[in-house]
Amino acid sequence: MSKIIKNERINEQYTRIKHASGCTICLCPMKGFSSAYALFGTKYGSVDSVFKTKNDHDFVTVPAGIAHFLEHKLFENEDCDVFKLYAETGANANAYTGFDKTAYLFLCSQSFKKNLEILLKFVQEPYFTDETVQKEQGIIAQEIKMYDDSPEWRMFFNCLESVYHNNPVRINIAGTVDTIAQIDKELLYRCYNTFYNLNNMVISIAGNFDPEEALEICDRLLKPAEDIELQAIIPEEPYEVRQNLIRDVLPCGVPMFQIAFKLPNEFAESSDNYIRYNILLETALGKSSKFYQEAYESGLINETFNTGIFNGRGFFLCMVDGEAREPEKVCDAIKSELKRLKQSGLCESDFMRIKKQTYGELIGVFTNVESMATNMMNAEFEGTDLFANIESAAKVTFDDITTILKDFDVENSCLSIIENQN
């Protein structure tokens, strides 16, 4: 079943196909581009540790880190290393595991058909042995320890651990040394056969390619999959943060901070919320705001100051981070500014400027093959389409932002600090 997804506002479109195999395929040929970007993704990330299918009597709980472990292992098959195959075609290949998805990808300017064949074959041909699993445990353990020594990584996960009580987003995507030690080939095959079912997967391609050639390869190589009625659940999460402050010590030139304002989990289900809270944060605290200018000129913050939204399946945070000599004073100043704005209100002209800026940045997605393919895939996993954010940004009003600011809980937050040993 094929459907054209079109947006009249910006006159852009792409094709969405529900393939006979069960896989969803999104295709967006882009004239004037020399490269093609393809992803083969599964709605499976580090938060998916509790799940069941129609073949299970009850929910199964698996150790943290398996999604990331699987991503590593799929690049090795019985015959060779997949990266060697891509080296022969000249493609740039990679993969990533996130909190709620895993994707395998390539970027190429030639040999598109061959590269797509490689992608579809290796993702569908797992090969695990006791020996290769044991070897990978050692490699990933070293990776975990390396990230533990990163100030930015520690600051981020310390923050998540302090915000969330039960949500697995609080655990490192790679797991821990203890959890990955529990992984064996049988567990890998079980998780692979559950989450790498084509009914749970998306192929997304954008750029310079022939859609008919792509579909011919998909028809030939995608192995039909039975719908196993997969259910993955996120544990219930209290509204309040676990703790409001966490400090850690690691070498850094200037103390680093991250502030997370926790919003209800269900906020993640709407693209409107992502756009609205982005605009709110940028209007109130962003680099064109009065707050930023005064805090920067006084030396309270520096140019690393940043705002953003961290959201996904079952989690939604408004985040502020940067470097500061006195992080707690920065946090107090941000809370005071938000409380002041709740009383006095935002400037409508500032809102309009940030709205236009946000809309312009979203339009920029359509000039980049990587962004197009990635956003088509993400939209499918979120149950929406590529144009949802465009529509949200176009329709958001000053009253919308004023309303969410009034309801913004400034105190339901955590400050994570990384500083040098005194």
PDB file of N, CA and C in Angstrom, residues 29 72 100 132 140 145 149 156 227 251 268 299-300 332 349 368 370:
ATOM      1  N   PRO A  29      12.987  11.091  -3.199  1.00  0.00           N
ATOM      2  CA  PRO A  29      14.013  11.513  -4.153  1.00  0.00           C
ATOM      3  C   PRO A  29      14.098  13.037  -4.176  1.00  0.00           C
ATOM      4  N   HIS A  72      26.140  -3.322  17.777  1.00  0.00           N
ATOM      5  CA  HIS A  72      27.548  -3.660  17.551  1.00  0.00           C
ATOM      6  C   HIS A  72      27.688  -4.980  16.808  1.00  0.00           C
ATOM      7  N   ASP A 100      15.226   5.283  22.256  1.00  0.00           N
ATOM      8  CA  ASP A 100      14.000   4.641  21.784  1.00  0.00           C
ATOM      9  C   ASP A 100      14.067   4.164  20.337  1.00  0.00           C
ATOM     10  N   THR A 132      32.138 -14.639  20.060  1.00  0.00           N
ATOM     11  CA  THR A 132      32.042 -13.239  19.630  1.00  0.00           C
ATOM     12  C   THR A 132      31.296 -12.396  20.659  1.00  0.00           C
ATOM     13  N   ILE A 140      32.721  -3.441  24.842  1.00  0.00           N
ATOM     14  CA  ILE A 140      31.707  -2.489  25.318  1.00  0.00           C
ATOM     15  C   ILE A 140      31.992  -2.067  26.757  1.00  0.00           C
ATOM     16  N   LYS A 145      33.428   2.451  30.357  1.00  0.00           N
ATOM     17  CA  LYS A 145      34.393   3.107  31.257  1.00  0.00           C
ATOM     18  C   LYS A 145      34.919   4.404  30.658  1.00  0.00           C
ATOM     19  N   ASP A 149      34.373   8.578  32.070  1.00  0.00           N
ATOM     20  CA  ASP A 149      35.415   9.579  32.296  1.00  0.00           C
ATOM     21  C   ASP A 149      35.142  10.881  31.554  1.00  0.00           C
ATOM     22  N   PHE A 156      25.278  14.628  32.129  1.00  0.00           N
ATOM     23  CA  PHE A 156      23.989  14.309  31.522  1.00  0.00           C
ATOM     24  C   PHE A 156      23.311  13.149  32.233  1.00  0.00           C
ATOM     25  N   ASP A 227       3.284 -10.529  12.143  1.00  0.00           N
ATOM     26  CA  ASP A 227       3.091  -9.543  13.200  1.00  0.00           C
ATOM     27  C   ASP A 227       2.960 -10.277  14.534  1.00  0.00           C
ATOM     28  N   PRO A 251      37.880  16.202  35.994  1.00  0.00           N
ATOM     29  CA  PRO A 251      38.687  17.313  35.479  1.00  0.00           C
ATOM     30  C   PRO A 251      37.912  18.138  34.447  1.00  0.00           C
ATOM     31  N   ALA A 268       5.435  13.822  25.889  1.00  0.00           N
ATOM     32  CA  ALA A 268       6.265  13.359  24.777  1.00  0.00           C
ATOM     33  C   ALA A 268       5.430  12.872  23.600  1.00  0.00           C
ATOM     34  N   GLY A 299      29.026  38.152  33.420  1.00  0.00           N
ATOM     35  CA  GLY A 299      29.981  37.064  33.643  1.00  0.00           C
ATOM     36  C   GLY A 299      29.375  35.854  34.323  1.00  0.00           C
ATOM     37  N   LEU A 300      28.061  35.866  34.527  1.00  0.00           N
ATOM     38  CA  LEU A 300      27.411  34.729  35.186  1.00  0.00           C
ATOM     39  C   LEU A 300      27.466  33.487  34.300  1.00  0.00           C
ATOM     40  N   ASP A 332      19.566  29.532  40.096  1.00  0.00           N
ATOM     41  CA  ASP A 332      18.665  30.437  40.817  1.00  0.00           C
ATOM     42  C   ASP A 332      18.196  31.573  39.912  1.00  0.00           C
ATOM     43  N   SER A 349       6.667  40.413  20.640  1.00  0.00           N
ATOM     44  CA  SER A 349       7.564  40.578  19.484  1.00  0.00           C
ATOM     45  C   SER A 349       8.739  39.603  19.562  1.00  0.00           C
ATOM     46  N   ASN A 368      18.572  19.022   3.134  1.00  0.00           N
ATOM     47  CA  ASN A 368      19.638  18.139   3.602  1.00  0.00           C
ATOM     48  C   ASN A 368      19.164  16.692   3.534  1.00  0.00           C
ATOM     49  N   GLU A 370      20.446  13.890   4.758  1.00  0.00           N
ATOM     50  CA  GLU A 370      20.512  13.167   6.026  1.00  0.00           C
ATOM     51  C   GLU A 370      19.337  13.531   6.923  1.00  0.00           C
TER      52      GLU A 370
END
